Coordinates of C-alpha atoms in Angstrom, one line a residue:
X1 CA 0.0 0.0 0.0
X2 CA 1.4 3.4 -1.0
X3 CA 1.7 5.7 2.0
X4 CA 1.1 9.4 1.5
X5 CA 3.3 12.0 3.1
X6 CA 0.2 14.2 3.4
X7 CA -2.1 13.1 6.1
X8 CA -5.9 13.8 6.0
X9 CA -6.6 17.5 6.5
X10 CA -2.9 18.4 6.4
X11 CA -2.4 22.1 5.9
X12 CA -1.5 23.3 2.5
X13 CA 0.6 26.3 1.4
X14 CA -1.5 29.1 -0.1
X15 CA -0.6 28.4 -3.7
X16 CA -1.4 24.7 -3.3
X17 CA -4.8 25.5 -1.8
X18 CA -5.6 27.7 -4.8
X19 CA -4.5 25.0 -7.2
X20 CA -6.6 22.4 -5.5
X21 CA -9.7 24.6 -5.6
X22 CA -9.0 25.1 -9.3
X23 CA -8.7 21.3 -9.8
X24 CA -12.0 20.6 -8.0
X25 CA -13.9 23.4 -9.7
X26 CA -12.3 22.7 -13.0
X27 CA -13.1 19.0 -12.9
X28 CA -16.8 19.6 -12.1
X29 CA -17.0 22.3 -14.9
X30 CA -15.3 19.9 -17.4
X31 CA -18.1 17.5 -16.6
X32 CA -20.9 20.0 -16.8
X33 CA -20.0 22.7 -19.3
X34 CA -19.3 20.7 -22.5
X35 CA -22.7 19.0 -22.7
X36 CA -24.3 22.3 -21.7
X37 CA -22.4 24.2 -24.4
X38 CA -23.5 21.6 -27.0
X39 CA -27.1 22.0 -25.9
X40 CA -27.0 25.8 -26.2
X41 CA -25.2 25.6 -29.6
X42 CA -27.3 23.0 -31.2
X43 CA -30.7 23.1 -29.5
X44 CA -32.9 20.8 -27.6
X45 CA -32.4 17.8 -30.0
X46 CA -28.9 17.4 -28.7
X47 CA -30.5 15.8 -25.6
X48 CA -31.7 12.9 -27.8
X49 CA -28.1 12.0 -28.5
X50 CA -27.3 11.7 -24.8
X51 CA -30.5 10.0 -23.8
X52 CA -30.7 6.2 -23.6
X53 CA -33.6 4.7 -25.5
X54 CA -35.2 3.5 -22.2
X55 CA -35.4 7.2 -21.1
X56 CA -38.7 7.4 -23.0
X57 CA -40.1 4.6 -20.9
X58 CA -39.5 6.7 -17.8
X59 CA -40.9 9.8 -19.5
X60 CA -44.0 7.9 -20.6
X61 CA -44.7 6.3 -17.2
X62 CA -43.9 9.7 -15.5
X63 CA -46.5 11.5 -17.7
X64 CA -49.1 8.8 -17.0
X65 CA -48.4 9.0 -13.3
X66 CA -48.9 12.8 -13.4
X67 CA -52.2 12.3 -15.4
X68 CA -53.7 9.2 -13.6
X69 CA -51.9 8.9 -10.3
X70 CA -50.8 5.3 -11.3
X71 CA -47.6 3.8 -12.4
X72 CA -48.7 2.5 -15.8
X73 CA -47.2 2.2 -19.3
X74 CA -50.4 1.2 -21.3
X75 CA -52.6 3.6 -19.3
X76 CA -54.6 0.6 -18.0
X77 CA -52.5 -1.9 -16.1
X78 CA -50.2 -1.1 -13.2
X79 CA -46.5 -1.9 -13.6
X80 CA -43.3 -1.9 -11.5
X81 CA -40.6 -2.3 -14.1
X82 CA -38.5 0.7 -13.1
X83 CA -36.1 2.0 -10.5
X84 CA -38.5 3.8 -8.1
X85 CA -36.8 7.0 -7.2
X86 CA -36.1 8.2 -10.7
X87 CA -39.6 7.2 -11.8
X88 CA -41.0 9.4 -9.0
X89 CA -38.8 12.2 -10.2
X90 CA -40.1 11.9 -13.7
X91 CA -43.7 12.0 -12.4
X92 CA -42.9 15.2 -10.4
X93 CA -41.3 16.7 -13.5
X94 CA -44.5 16.2 -15.5
X95 CA -46.6 17.5 -12.5
X96 CA -44.7 20.7 -12.7
X97 CA -44.5 20.9 -16.5
X98 CA -48.2 20.2 -17.3
X99 CA -49.7 23.2 -15.5
X100 CA -47.1 25.4 -17.1
X101 CA -48.0 24.2 -20.6
X102 CA -44.5 22.9 -21.3
X103 CA -44.2 20.8 -24.4
X104 CA -42.1 17.7 -24.9
X105 CA -38.9 19.6 -26.0
X106 CA -39.0 21.7 -22.8
X107 CA -39.6 18.6 -20.7
X108 CA -36.7 16.8 -22.4
X109 CA -34.4 19.8 -21.8
X110 CA -35.4 19.9 -18.1
X111 CA -34.7 16.2 -17.9
X112 CA -31.3 16.7 -19.5
X113 CA -30.4 19.6 -17.2
X114 CA -31.4 17.6 -14.1
X115 CA -29.3 14.6 -15.1
X116 CA -26.4 16.9 -15.8
X117 CA -26.7 18.6 -12.4
X118 CA -26.9 15.2 -10.6
X119 CA -23.8 13.8 -12.4
X120 CA -21.8 16.9 -11.7
X121 CA -22.9 16.9 -8.0
X122 CA -21.9 13.3 -7.6
X123 CA -18.5 14.0 -9.1
X124 CA -18.1 17.0 -6.8
X125 CA -18.8 14.9 -3.7
X126 CA -16.2 12.3 -4.8
X127 CA -13.7 15.1 -5.2
X128 CA -14.6 16.5 -1.8
X129 CA -14.2 13.1 -0.2
X130 CA -10.7 12.8 -1.8
X131 CA -9.6 16.2 -0.7
X132 CA -10.9 15.7 2.8
X133 CA -9.1 12.3 3.1
X134 CA -5.8 13.4 1.6
X135 CA -5.7 17.1 2.1
X136 CA -5.0 17.6 -1.6
X137 CA -6.3 16.7 -5.1
X138 CA -4.1 15.2 -7.7
X139 CA -4.1 17.0 -11.1
X140 CA -5.1 13.8 -12.9
X141 CA -8.6 14.0 -11.4
X142 CA -9.3 16.5 -14.2
X143 CA -9.5 13.4 -16.4
X144 CA -12.4 11.9 -14.5
X145 CA -15.1 13.3 -16.9
X146 CA -13.8 11.2 -19.7
X147 CA -12.1 8.4 -17.7
X148 CA -10.7 5.1 -18.8
X149 CA -14.1 3.7 -19.9
X150 CA -14.8 6.8 -22.0
X151 CA -11.6 6.1 -24.0
X152 CA -12.3 2.3 -24.1
X153 CA -15.8 2.8 -25.5
X154 CA -15.0 5.8 -27.7
X155 CA -15.2 3.8 -30.9
X156 CA -18.7 2.7 -30.0
X157 CA -20.2 6.2 -30.0
X158 CA -22.1 6.1 -33.2
X159 CA -25.6 5.6 -31.9
X160 CA -26.3 7.3 -28.6
X161 CA -23.7 9.7 -27.2
X162 CA -20.5 9.2 -25.1
X163 CA -20.8 5.8 -23.5
X164 CA -18.5 5.2 -20.6
X165 CA -17.5 8.8 -20.0
X166 CA -19.3 10.7 -17.2
X167 CA -20.9 12.8 -20.0
X168 CA -22.6 9.6 -21.1
X169 CA -24.5 9.3 -17.8
X170 CA -26.4 12.4 -18.6
X171 CA -28.8 10.0 -20.2
X172 CA -32.4 10.6 -19.0
X173 CA -32.0 7.6 -16.7
X174 CA -31.2 7.0 -13.0
X175 CA -27.4 7.1 -13.5
X176 CA -27.2 10.6 -12.0
X177 CA -29.0 9.6 -8.9
X178 CA -26.6 6.7 -8.5
X179 CA -23.6 8.9 -8.9
X180 CA -25.0 11.3 -6.4
X181 CA -25.6 8.5 -3.9
X182 CA -22.1 7.1 -4.4
X183 CA -20.6 10.6 -3.9
X184 CA -22.6 10.9 -0.6
X185 CA -21.4 7.5 0.5
X186 CA -17.8 8.3 -0.2
X187 CA -18.0 11.6 1.6
X188 CA -19.6 10.2 4.8
X189 CA -17.2 7.2 4.8
X190 CA -14.2 9.5 4.7
X191 CA -15.7 11.8 7.3
X192 CA -17.0 9.3 9.8
X193 CA -15.9 5.8 8.7
X194 CA -18.7 3.5 9.8
X195 CA -20.2 6.2 12.0
X196 CA -19.3 6.8 15.6
X197 CA -22.7 7.4 17.1
X198 CA -26.2 5.8 16.6
X199 CA -27.4 9.1 15.0
X200 CA -24.5 9.1 12.6
X201 CA -25.1 5.4 11.8
X202 CA -28.7 6.1 10.9
X203 CA -27.5 8.9 8.6
X204 CA -25.2 6.5 6.7
X205 CA -28.2 4.1 6.6
X206 CA -30.3 6.8 4.8
X207 CA -27.5 7.2 2.2
X208 CA -27.5 3.5 1.6
X209 CA -31.3 3.4 1.3
X210 CA -31.1 6.3 -1.1
X211 CA -28.6 4.3 -3.3
X212 CA -30.9 1.3 -3.2
X213 CA -34.0 3.1 -4.5
X214 CA -32.0 5.2 -6.9
X215 CA -31.1 1.9 -8.7
X216 CA -32.0 -1.5 -7.4
X217 CA -28.8 -3.0 -8.7
X218 CA -27.0 -0.8 -6.1
X219 CA -28.0 -3.6 -3.7
X220 CA -24.5 -5.0 -4.7
X221 CA -22.9 -1.7 -3.4
X222 CA -25.0 -1.7 -0.2
X223 CA -24.1 -5.4 0.4
X224 CA -20.4 -4.8 -0.3
X225 CA -20.4 -1.9 2.2
X226 CA -22.1 -4.2 4.9
X227 CA -19.9 -7.1 4.0
X228 CA -16.6 -5.3 4.0
X229 CA -17.2 -3.3 7.2
X230 CA -18.9 -6.3 8.9
X231 CA -16.0 -8.6 8.1
X232 CA -13.4 -6.1 9.3
X233 CA -15.3 -5.7 12.5
X234 CA -15.5 -9.5 13.0
X235 CA -11.8 -9.9 12.3
X236 CA -11.0 -7.2 14.9
X237 CA -13.7 -8.4 17.3
X238 CA -15.1 -4.9 17.3
X239 CA -18.5 -5.3 18.9
X240 CA -19.4 -1.6 18.9
X241 CA -18.7 -1.4 15.2
X242 CA -21.1 -4.3 14.6
X243 CA -23.8 -2.6 16.6
X244 CA -23.4 0.5 14.5
X245 CA -23.6 -1.5 11.3
X246 CA -26.9 -2.9 12.6
X247 CA -28.3 0.6 13.1
X248 CA -27.2 1.5 9.6
X249 CA -29.3 -1.4 8.3
X250 CA -32.5 0.0 9.8
X251 CA -33.3 2.6 7.1
X252 CA -32.3 0.1 4.4
X253 CA -34.7 -2.6 5.7
X254 CA -37.5 -0.1 6.2
X255 CA -37.2 1.3 2.7
X256 CA -37.0 -2.3 1.2
X257 CA -40.2 -3.3 3.1
X258 CA -41.9 -0.1 1.9
X259 CA -40.8 -0.9 -1.7
X260 CA -42.0 -4.5 -1.6
X261 CA -45.3 -3.4 -0.1
X262 CA -45.8 -0.9 -2.9
X263 CA -45.1 -3.6 -5.5
X264 CA -47.6 -6.0 -3.9
X265 CA -50.2 -3.3 -3.6
X266 CA -49.9 -2.1 -7.3
X267 CA -49.0 -5.2 -9.3
X268 CA -49.4 -8.2 -6.9
X269 CA -45.7 -9.0 -7.4
X270 CA -42.9 -8.8 -4.9
X271 CA -40.1 -8.2 -7.4
X272 CA -40.1 -5.6 -10.1
X273 CA -41.5 -6.7 -13.5
X274 CA -38.2 -5.8 -15.3
X275 CA -36.3 -8.2 -13.0
X276 CA -38.8 -11.0 -13.8
X277 CA -38.6 -10.2 -17.6
X278 CA -34.8 -10.5 -17.6
X279 CA -34.3 -13.4 -15.1
X280 CA -34.1 -17.0 -15.9
X281 CA -31.0 -16.9 -18.2
X282 CA -29.0 -20.0 -17.9
X283 CA -25.2 -20.4 -18.2
X284 CA -25.8 -22.3 -21.5
X285 CA -27.7 -19.3 -22.8
X286 CA -24.8 -17.0 -21.8
X287 CA -22.3 -19.3 -23.5
X288 CA -24.4 -19.2 -26.7
X289 CA -24.3 -15.4 -26.5
X290 CA -20.5 -15.4 -26.2
X291 CA -20.2 -17.8 -29.2
X292 CA -22.5 -15.6 -31.3
X293 CA -20.6 -12.5 -30.3
X294 CA -17.3 -14.1 -31.4
X295 CA -18.7 -15.7 -34.5
X296 CA -20.6 -12.7 -35.8
X297 CA -18.4 -9.9 -34.5
X298 CA -21.5 -8.0 -33.4
X299 CA -20.8 -4.4 -32.3
X300 CA -23.8 -4.5 -29.9
X301 CA -22.1 -7.3 -28.0
X302 CA -18.6 -5.9 -28.1
X303 CA -19.1 -2.7 -26.1
X304 CA -21.4 -4.4 -23.7
X305 CA -18.8 -7.0 -22.8
X306 CA -16.1 -4.3 -22.6
X307 CA -18.2 -2.3 -20.1
X308 CA -18.4 -5.4 -17.9
X309 CA -14.9 -7.0 -18.3
X310 CA -12.7 -3.9 -18.1
X311 CA -14.0 -2.6 -14.7
X312 CA -14.2 -6.1 -13.4
X313 CA -10.5 -6.7 -14.2
X314 CA -9.6 -3.4 -12.7
X315 CA -11.5 -4.2 -9.5
X316 CA -9.8 -7.5 -9.1
X317 CA -6.4 -5.8 -9.4
X318 CA -7.6 -3.2 -6.8
X319 CA -8.6 -6.0 -4.4
X320 CA -5.0 -7.4 -4.6
X321 CA -3.5 -4.0 -3.9
X322 CA -5.9 -3.3 -1.1
X323 CA -5.5 -6.7 0.6
X324 CA -4.0 -5.2 3.8
X325 CA -7.0 -3.0 4.3
X326 CA -9.1 -5.9 5.6
X327 CA -7.2 -6.1 8.9
X328 CA -5.8 -2.6 9.4
X329 CA -7.1 -1.0 12.6
X330 CA -7.1 2.5 11.1
X331 CA -7.0 2.1 7.3
X332 CA -6.5 5.0 5.0
X333 CA -10.0 6.4 4.5
X334 CA -9.9 6.3 0.7
X335 CA -8.7 2.7 0.7
X336 CA -11.8 1.7 2.6
X337 CA -14.0 3.4 0.0
X338 CA -12.0 1.8 -2.8
X339 CA -12.3 -1.7 -1.1
X340 CA -16.1 -1.4 -0.8
X341 CA -16.4 -0.2 -4.4
X342 CA -14.1 -2.9 -5.7
X343 CA -16.0 -5.7 -4.1
X344 CA -19.3 -4.2 -5.4
X345 CA -17.8 -3.9 -8.9
X346 CA -16.8 -7.5 -8.9
X347 CA -20.2 -8.7 -7.7
X348 CA -22.0 -6.5 -10.2
X349 CA -19.9 -7.5 -13.1
X350 CA -20.2 -11.3 -12.4
X351 CA -23.9 -11.1 -11.9
X352 CA -24.5 -9.3 -15.2
X353 CA -21.9 -11.4 -17.0
X354 CA -23.5 -14.7 -15.9
X355 CA -27.2 -14.0 -15.3
X356 CA -28.5 -11.0 -17.3
X357 CA -29.0 -11.1 -21.1
X358 CA -26.2 -9.2 -22.7
X359 CA -28.3 -7.2 -25.1
X360 CA -30.6 -6.2 -22.3
X361 CA -27.8 -4.3 -20.6
X362 CA -27.3 -0.6 -21.2
X363 CA -24.4 1.7 -20.6
X364 CA -26.4 3.4 -17.9
X365 CA -26.1 0.3 -15.6
X366 CA -22.6 0.9 -14.6
X367 CA -21.8 4.5 -13.6
X368 CA -20.0 3.6 -10.4
X369 CA -17.7 1.0 -11.8
X370 CA -16.7 3.4 -14.6
X371 CA -16.0 6.2 -12.2
X372 CA -14.2 3.9 -9.7
X373 CA -11.8 2.5 -12.3
X374 CA -10.4 6.0 -13.2
X375 CA -10.5 7.3 -9.7
X376 CA -8.6 4.4 -8.3
X377 CA -6.0 4.6 -11.1
X378 CA -5.5 8.3 -10.5
X379 CA -5.0 7.7 -6.8
X380 CA -2.4 5.0 -7.5
X381 CA -0.5 7.4 -9.8
X382 CA -0.5 10.1 -7.1
X383 CA 2.9 9.1 -5.8
X384 CA 5.5 11.4 -4.4
X385 CA 7.9 10.5 -7.2
X386 CA 5.5 11.7 -9.8
X387 CA 4.3 14.8 -8.0
X388 CA 7.1 17.1 -9.2
X389 CA 5.9 16.5 -12.8
X390 CA 2.1 16.3 -12.2
X391 CA 1.5 18.7 -9.4
X392 CA 2.2 22.1 -11.0
X393 CA 0.0 24.6 -12.8
X394 CA 1.4 23.6 -16.3
X395 CA 0.2 20.0 -15.7
X396 CA -3.2 21.2 -14.5
X397 CA -3.6 23.4 -17.6
X398 CA -2.4 20.7 -20.0
X399 CA -4.8 18.0 -18.5
X400 CA -7.7 20.5 -18.6
X401 CA -7.1 21.2 -22.3
X402 CA -6.7 17.5 -23.0
X403 CA -10.1 16.6 -21.4
X404 CA -11.8 19.4 -23.4
X405 CA -10.1 18.3 -26.6
X406 CA -11.2 14.7 -26.1
X407 CA -14.8 15.9 -25.8
X408 CA -14.7 18.0 -28.9
X409 CA -12.9 15.6 -31.1
X410 CA -14.3 12.3 -29.9
X411 CA -17.8 13.0 -28.7
X412 CA -19.0 16.0 -30.7
X413 CA -19.9 15.1 -34.2
X414 CA -22.8 15.0 -36.7
X415 CA -26.1 13.9 -35.2
X416 CA -26.3 10.1 -35.1
X417 CA -28.9 8.3 -37.2
X418 CA -30.7 6.8 -34.2
X419 CA -31.5 10.0 -32.4
X420 CA -32.5 11.5 -35.7
X421 CA -35.3 9.0 -36.0
X422 CA -36.3 9.8 -32.4
X423 CA -36.4 13.5 -33.2
X424 CA -38.6 12.8 -36.2
X425 CA -41.0 10.7 -34.2
X426 CA -41.3 13.5 -31.6
X427 CA -42.1 16.1 -34.3
X428 CA -43.2 15.5 -37.9
X429 CA -43.9 11.7 -37.7
X430 CA -46.1 12.2 -34.6
X431 CA -48.2 14.7 -36.6
X432 CA -48.5 12.3 -39.5
X433 CA -49.6 9.5 -37.2
X434 CA -52.2 11.7 -35.5
X435 CA -53.5 12.8 -38.9
X436 CA -53.6 9.2 -40.1
X437 CA -55.6 7.8 -37.1
X438 CA -57.8 10.8 -36.4
X439 CA -59.6 11.2 -33.1
X440 CA -59.5 7.5 -32.1
X441 CA -56.0 6.6 -31.0
X442 CA -54.9 3.1 -31.8
X443 CA -53.9 0.7 -29.0
X444 CA -50.5 -0.7 -29.9
X445 CA -48.2 -3.6 -28.9
X446 CA -44.9 -2.0 -29.5
X447 CA -41.4 -3.5 -29.7
X448 CA -39.3 -0.4 -29.3
X449 CA -37.8 1.8 -26.6
X450 CA -41.0 3.8 -25.6
X451 CA -40.5 6.7 -28.0
X452 CA -43.8 6.0 -29.8
X453 CA -45.8 6.1 -26.5
X454 CA -44.1 9.3 -25.4
X455 CA -44.3 11.0 -28.8
X456 CA -48.1 10.3 -29.4
X457 CA -49.5 9.9 -25.9
X458 CA -51.3 6.7 -27.1
X459 CA -51.9 3.6 -25.1
X460 CA -48.9 1.3 -25.7
X461 CA -48.2 -2.2 -24.4
X462 CA -44.5 -2.7 -24.4
X463 CA -43.4 -5.9 -26.1
X464 CA -39.9 -5.8 -24.6
X465 CA -41.3 -7.0 -21.2
X466 CA -39.9 -4.4 -18.8
X467 CA -43.0 -2.4 -18.1
X468 CA -45.7 -5.1 -18.3
X469 CA -48.2 -6.1 -15.6
X470 CA -48.5 -9.4 -13.6
X471 CA -50.5 -11.3 -16.2
X472 CA -48.5 -10.1 -19.2
X473 CA -45.1 -10.7 -17.7
X474 CA -46.1 -14.3 -17.0
X475 CA -46.9 -14.7 -20.8
X476 CA -43.6 -13.0 -21.7
X477 CA -41.7 -15.5 -19.6
X478 CA -43.5 -18.5 -21.2
X479 CA -41.4 -19.8 -24.0
X480 CA -44.5 -21.4 -25.6
X481 CA -46.4 -18.1 -25.9
X482 CA -46.0 -14.6 -27.1
X483 CA -47.8 -11.4 -26.2
X484 CA -49.7 -11.1 -29.5
X485 CA -52.8 -13.1 -28.4
X486 CA -53.0 -11.3 -25.0
X487 CA -52.6 -8.0 -26.7
X488 CA -55.5 -8.8 -29.1
X489 CA -57.7 -10.0 -26.2
X490 CA -57.0 -6.6 -24.5
X491 CA -57.9 -4.6 -27.6
X492 CA -54.3 -3.7 -28.6
X493 CA -54.8 -4.6 -32.2
X494 CA -51.8 -2.8 -33.7
X495 CA -48.1 -3.8 -33.6
X496 CA -44.9 -2.0 -34.4
X497 CA -41.2 -2.7 -34.0
X498 CA -38.2 -0.4 -33.4
X499 CA -37.7 1.9 -36.4
X500 CA -34.2 0.6 -36.6
X501 CA -35.6 -2.8 -37.7
X502 CA -37.0 -1.4 -40.9
X503 CA -34.0 0.7 -41.9
X504 CA -33.8 -1.6 -45.0
X505 CA -37.5 -1.9 -45.4
X506 CA -38.9 -5.4 -44.7
X507 CA -42.5 -4.2 -44.8
X508 CA -44.3 -2.5 -47.7
X509 CA -47.9 -1.8 -48.5
X510 CA -47.9 -4.9 -50.7
X511 CA -46.6 -7.2 -47.9
X512 CA -49.0 -10.1 -47.4
X513 CA -50.1 -11.4 -44.0
X514 CA -48.0 -14.6 -44.2
X515 CA -44.9 -12.6 -45.1
X516 CA -45.5 -10.1 -42.2
X517 CA -46.0 -13.0 -39.8
X518 CA -42.8 -14.6 -41.0
X519 CA -40.8 -11.5 -40.2
X520 CA -42.4 -11.1 -36.8
X521 CA -41.8 -14.8 -36.0
X522 CA -38.1 -14.4 -36.8
X523 CA -37.6 -11.3 -34.7
X524 CA -40.3 -11.2 -32.0
X525 CA -40.9 -14.8 -30.8
X526 CA -44.2 -15.2 -32.5
X527 CA -44.8 -18.9 -32.6
X528 CA -46.0 -20.7 -35.8
X529 CA -49.2 -21.8 -34.0
X530 CA -50.0 -18.2 -32.9
X531 CA -49.1 -16.9 -36.4
X532 CA -51.6 -19.1 -38.0
X533 CA -54.4 -17.7 -35.8
X534 CA -53.6 -14.0 -36.5
X535 CA -53.9 -12.0 -39.7
X536 CA -51.5 -9.1 -40.3
X537 CA -51.7 -6.1 -42.7
X538 CA -49.7 -2.9 -43.1
X539 CA -51.8 -0.1 -41.5
X540 CA -49.3 2.8 -41.5
X541 CA -46.0 3.3 -43.2
X542 CA -43.9 6.4 -43.1
X543 CA -42.8 8.1 -46.4
X544 CA -39.4 6.6 -46.3
X545 CA -40.6 3.2 -45.2
X546 CA -38.6 3.1 -42.0
X547 CA -41.5 3.3 -39.5
X548 CA -44.4 0.8 -39.8
X549 CA -47.5 0.0 -37.8
X550 CA -49.3 -3.3 -38.6
X551 CA -52.9 -4.1 -37.9
X552 CA -53.7 -7.6 -36.5
X553 CA -56.9 -9.5 -36.1
X554 CA -57.9 -13.1 -35.5
X555 CA -57.4 -15.0 -38.8
X556 CA -61.1 -15.6 -39.3
X557 CA -61.4 -11.7 -39.6
X558 CA -58.5 -10.9 -41.8
X559 CA -57.0 -7.5 -41.0
X560 CA -57.8 -4.8 -43.6
X561 CA -54.9 -2.6 -44.6
X562 CA -54.9 1.0 -45.7
X563 CA -55.5 4.2 -43.9
X564 CA -58.4 4.6 -41.6
X565 CA -58.6 8.3 -41.9
X566 CA -60.6 10.5 -39.6

């Protein structure tokens, strides 16, 4: 373990104090200002390049929550397939926006700005924890906004913004809340360790509970915190520390019980629908995914494996370097934070690597591992032998320019094709759809990211499974059935797929029912038996053929194509 000559809170000469304030302020501004400047320069549609596709699911449920008081995607059935705190925030955002008459562009900009503020605040708390622990900030923290993962995933930037970099977590999802919670945890661990009083322990417990409801996968971070500090207390036979850990668990248990009770009351399910939709993946399935990724060289697999394997490898190295921290009576405060985070990163990586479908994993899953990897590396490089080179104003200025240059050259480019489609669906295509269907909105089974539901305000049953209800998710998990018959029984007699699936048009106005069923069977798990019982026809097709809505009906009443008109 590298020992620092500067103890926690050690006094700094005046010039050093100014430089460290510059480093802290500069790092936060390097995180916040580039995306903000791009938004100002290019307009609201820039946010679409940053937003994950699933952000529109949160926006849709948030709008429905504000309108109906219920967590629902299809405006009828209750769902729980979301991380609760961010979904509540999206509901509050629409409660504020609706009376003010704010349109979708304004809501999206507010969502973007909120995400940006949360990410920057989380980073600021991490820097504050570092400076409180060490009495100084290394110049290389100015690289945290881009980080190791931002460079690793830079070549996979073509669809939706800067994956891996902190800028990429300004994504309309819960990533900002997770980073804020992690920054709070680091700050309180550095300040109080495991807490020295019952009141302090309850405060830390509230931070852990916040992390849990910010993103349910943060259970790995909460468990790592409890496991690391609990094992250290047991090894040292520290009974008071064990009692304090128990008090920290009180808010976590209460919040979990409240969450489970809410799930049971709304959906009749203990676990979130999204967990049920993704669970049940066997090791054989995962092995087949790896073989497909290697055989087909699929880009969608490549960056997802990289975002798992690189932080996982870094965390394993960190565990080796931090091995003495387990038994030290008074460990270096940052080492304790790093040890907890490394254990959580390993657990998170292995779980997703072995048990979650690879293509169901987004870049927004892993903000803490991405930040930790760079933060730990910067801390290791902050050695007294390197300080004469890295500690001065010239180095600070050079690293600041480098980070800004990386943003401009790597992450700012022409608008990606994917977000361009989303912009069109939010504007001109939404107008065309409303003109086509008139005053009676269709009810649609939709296999896309939620943009159709948010753009039109129509009732949409999501075919991807994450925001279904109790009955529908049971059908989704049944390998012998698909959602098509259930959708028809519920009156959802239209179906559409992601606009990306028709980039090279597979559907035309001349497409016959059997041809349409064949394409759906190949892509959407429509069984041959079900396909024979349903007739399909093209009901709407955009001018360029990239966005299609099909009409479906029981085969004895063949679906009639063509516009319905008003």
